[in-house]
């Protein structure tokens, strides 16, 4: 990621803000969209991108974010349906080359893949890490308890 | 993890239920605690453990879950303060050998480590995966857009 990219992020909760802060720090042009402008408090003082207070399911808001110019679009709201819808619009209508979406329900990952949208399911990822930690710790545990 | 373990999970949201289902399927004895009994709907029909509807910050509830017998304790509620509190109680009072907690605020991970509690921060994990996907995709993106 040597050149600066134009990145639009929907949702400025913990995940969206974390990504926005990091990607802005890395020298990219970042636009963050959230219906709830109080979430912009999650952005660090070093965030040099733009904030748009608005509903990303409205075309006007996506146009305001200059989605046509975007290299990367990331949907991180807490609603799978919103993420699916805006990611589809970004991919199909604005032809953003790289679209990523958070998806809470792992069953939906397949649908996204068909639409050319990369997904990540935090629940599955977190569960896998917990299960690995348990498997690693179980040997000691069994030793001390049996 | 060859032998069956006795595992107590606090919080039956997506993550807690996912872990409970998997760990029960693996042949462990699992107890799930949640204040909100409707969350038990997340458990699969194959879940063979116990459900306790109650507030895990109450000692009586933890005693009912036979925490003294537990090999592993996992705190997965949506509140960092609750997770920190119950994890501490499990570790210090009930002497559960292996205690894990979900923590949303990465700044708190250090505190947990001092208390002998393993943590996982889904936001950090998800962000890392997104950032890796972006870094991998950026080469193609730059090629198509420059």
Tab-separated table of C-alpha atoms in Angstrom, chain A residues 1-5 7 14-15 18-19 22-23 26 67-72 74-76 78 80 94-98 100-102 104-106 118-120 122-131 133-139 141-142 144-146, chain B residues 1-5 7 14-15 18-19 22-23 26 67-72 74-76 78 80 94-98 100-102 104-106 118-120 122-131 133-139 141-142 144-146:
chain	number	residue	atom	x	y	z
A	1	UNK	CA	0.000	0.000	0.000
A	2	UNK	CA	2.550	2.593	-1.122
A	3	UNK	CA	0.283	5.094	-2.881
A	4	UNK	CA	-2.482	6.945	-1.120
A	5	UNK	CA	-5.882	5.318	-1.559
A	7	UNK	CA	-11.262	4.869	1.189
A	14	UNK	CA	-15.310	0.886	17.411
A	15	UNK	CA	-14.317	-1.083	14.312
A	18	UNK	CA	-10.238	1.968	14.432
A	19	UNK	CA	-9.903	1.363	10.678
A	22	UNK	CA	-5.248	3.581	11.121
A	23	UNK	CA	-5.849	4.084	7.390
A	26	UNK	CA	-1.081	5.447	6.891
A	67	UNK	CA	-17.983	6.889	-4.012
A	68	UNK	CA	-17.162	6.784	-7.731
A	69	UNK	CA	-13.614	7.831	-6.890
A	70	UNK	CA	-13.202	5.252	-4.120
A	71	UNK	CA	-10.560	2.546	-4.307
A	72	UNK	CA	-11.895	0.766	-1.253
A	74	UNK	CA	-15.793	-0.811	3.923
A	75	UNK	CA	-19.170	-1.437	5.581
A	76	UNK	CA	-18.871	-1.802	9.359
A	78	UNK	CA	-23.891	-3.202	13.394
A	80	UNK	CA	-25.876	-7.045	8.502
A	94	UNK	CA	-20.357	2.795	-8.079
A	95	UNK	CA	-18.037	0.012	-9.253
A	96	UNK	CA	-15.698	0.330	-6.302
A	97	UNK	CA	-12.934	-2.201	-7.026
A	98	UNK	CA	-12.505	-3.489	-3.475
A	100	UNK	CA	-15.359	-5.319	2.333
A	101	UNK	CA	-18.152	-5.838	4.834
A	102	UNK	CA	-18.509	-6.934	8.404
A	104	UNK	CA	-22.339	-10.889	12.141
A	105	UNK	CA	-24.282	-13.863	10.858
A	106	UNK	CA	-21.754	-16.321	9.406
A	118	UNK	CA	-15.109	-9.737	0.993
A	119	UNK	CA	-16.524	-10.381	4.431
A	120	UNK	CA	-15.258	-10.835	7.904
A	122	UNK	CA	-15.909	-11.007	14.092
A	123	UNK	CA	-17.897	-13.602	16.045
A	124	UNK	CA	-16.345	-16.528	14.153
A	125	UNK	CA	-12.888	-15.009	14.393
A	126	UNK	CA	-13.220	-14.329	18.117
A	127	UNK	CA	-14.671	-17.799	18.740
A	128	UNK	CA	-11.800	-19.461	16.892
A	129	UNK	CA	-9.268	-17.585	18.996
A	130	UNK	CA	-11.067	-18.474	22.239
A	131	UNK	CA	-11.266	-22.130	21.204
A	133	UNK	CA	-6.698	-20.592	23.712
A	134	UNK	CA	-8.865	-23.186	25.459
A	135	UNK	CA	-7.253	-26.049	23.554
A	136	UNK	CA	-3.790	-24.751	24.440
A	137	UNK	CA	-4.698	-24.195	28.076
A	138	UNK	CA	-6.527	-27.494	28.456
A	139	UNK	CA	-3.366	-29.556	28.772
A	141	UNK	CA	-5.741	-27.532	33.216
A	142	UNK	CA	-6.124	-31.280	32.950
A	144	UNK	CA	-3.701	-29.671	37.640
A	145	UNK	CA	-7.237	-30.988	38.041
A	146	UNK	CA	-7.273	-34.688	37.280
B	1	UNK	CA	-8.578	-31.425	24.897
B	2	UNK	CA	-9.132	-35.176	25.208
B	3	UNK	CA	-10.919	-35.336	28.564
B	4	UNK	CA	-14.215	-33.641	29.199
B	5	UNK	CA	-13.841	-30.243	30.850
B	7	UNK	CA	-16.737	-24.947	31.392
B	14	UNK	CA	-23.576	-14.608	19.456
B	15	UNK	CA	-20.084	-15.292	20.778
B	18	UNK	CA	-21.170	-20.084	19.477
B	19	UNK	CA	-18.597	-21.177	22.064
B	22	UNK	CA	-19.013	-25.889	19.949
B	23	UNK	CA	-17.624	-26.832	23.371
B	26	UNK	CA	-16.835	-31.452	21.665
B	67	UNK	CA	-17.773	-22.398	39.661
B	68	UNK	CA	-15.445	-24.118	42.142
B	69	UNK	CA	-15.536	-27.190	39.930
B	70	UNK	CA	-14.855	-25.265	36.719
B	71	UNK	CA	-11.769	-25.924	34.617
B	72	UNK	CA	-12.454	-22.978	32.364
B	74	UNK	CA	-15.263	-17.487	29.850
B	75	UNK	CA	-16.783	-13.978	30.122
B	76	UNK	CA	-18.406	-12.864	26.874
B	78	UNK	CA	-21.131	-6.945	25.911
B	80	UNK	CA	-16.195	-4.817	29.605
B	94	UNK	CA	-13.218	-19.565	42.847
B	95	UNK	CA	-9.645	-20.231	41.676
B	96	UNK	CA	-10.693	-21.323	38.206
B	97	UNK	CA	-7.402	-22.327	36.539
B	98	UNK	CA	-8.152	-20.879	33.108
B	100	UNK	CA	-10.764	-15.862	29.445
B	101	UNK	CA	-12.625	-12.634	28.794
B	102	UNK	CA	-13.780	-10.658	25.842
B	104	UNK	CA	-13.943	-4.375	23.663
B	105	UNK	CA	-11.593	-1.630	24.780
B	106	UNK	CA	-8.060	-2.711	23.833
B	118	UNK	CA	-6.523	-14.073	29.010
B	119	UNK	CA	-8.316	-11.564	26.847
B	120	UNK	CA	-9.389	-11.246	23.288
B	122	UNK	CA	-12.743	-8.730	18.685
B	123	UNK	CA	-12.392	-5.167	17.402
B	124	UNK	CA	-8.602	-5.394	17.169
B	125	UNK	CA	-8.780	-8.838	15.619
B	126	UNK	CA	-11.381	-7.774	13.052
B	127	UNK	CA	-9.474	-4.573	12.261
B	128	UNK	CA	-6.255	-6.496	11.687
B	129	UNK	CA	-8.009	-8.824	9.269
B	130	UNK	CA	-9.607	-5.923	7.384
B	131	UNK	CA	-6.264	-4.111	7.179
B	133	UNK	CA	-7.266	-7.718	3.252
B	134	UNK	CA	-6.883	-4.077	2.222
B	135	UNK	CA	-3.098	-4.368	2.015
B	136	UNK	CA	-3.439	-7.497	-0.132
B	137	UNK	CA	-6.062	-5.933	-2.347
B	138	UNK	CA	-4.292	-2.594	-2.671
B	139	UNK	CA	-1.792	-3.829	-5.255
B	141	UNK	CA	-6.524	-1.662	-6.869
B	142	UNK	CA	-3.579	0.598	-7.569
B	144	UNK	CA	-6.520	-0.688	-12.060
B	145	UNK	CA	-6.908	2.908	-10.908
B	146	UNK	CA	-3.628	4.756	-11.354
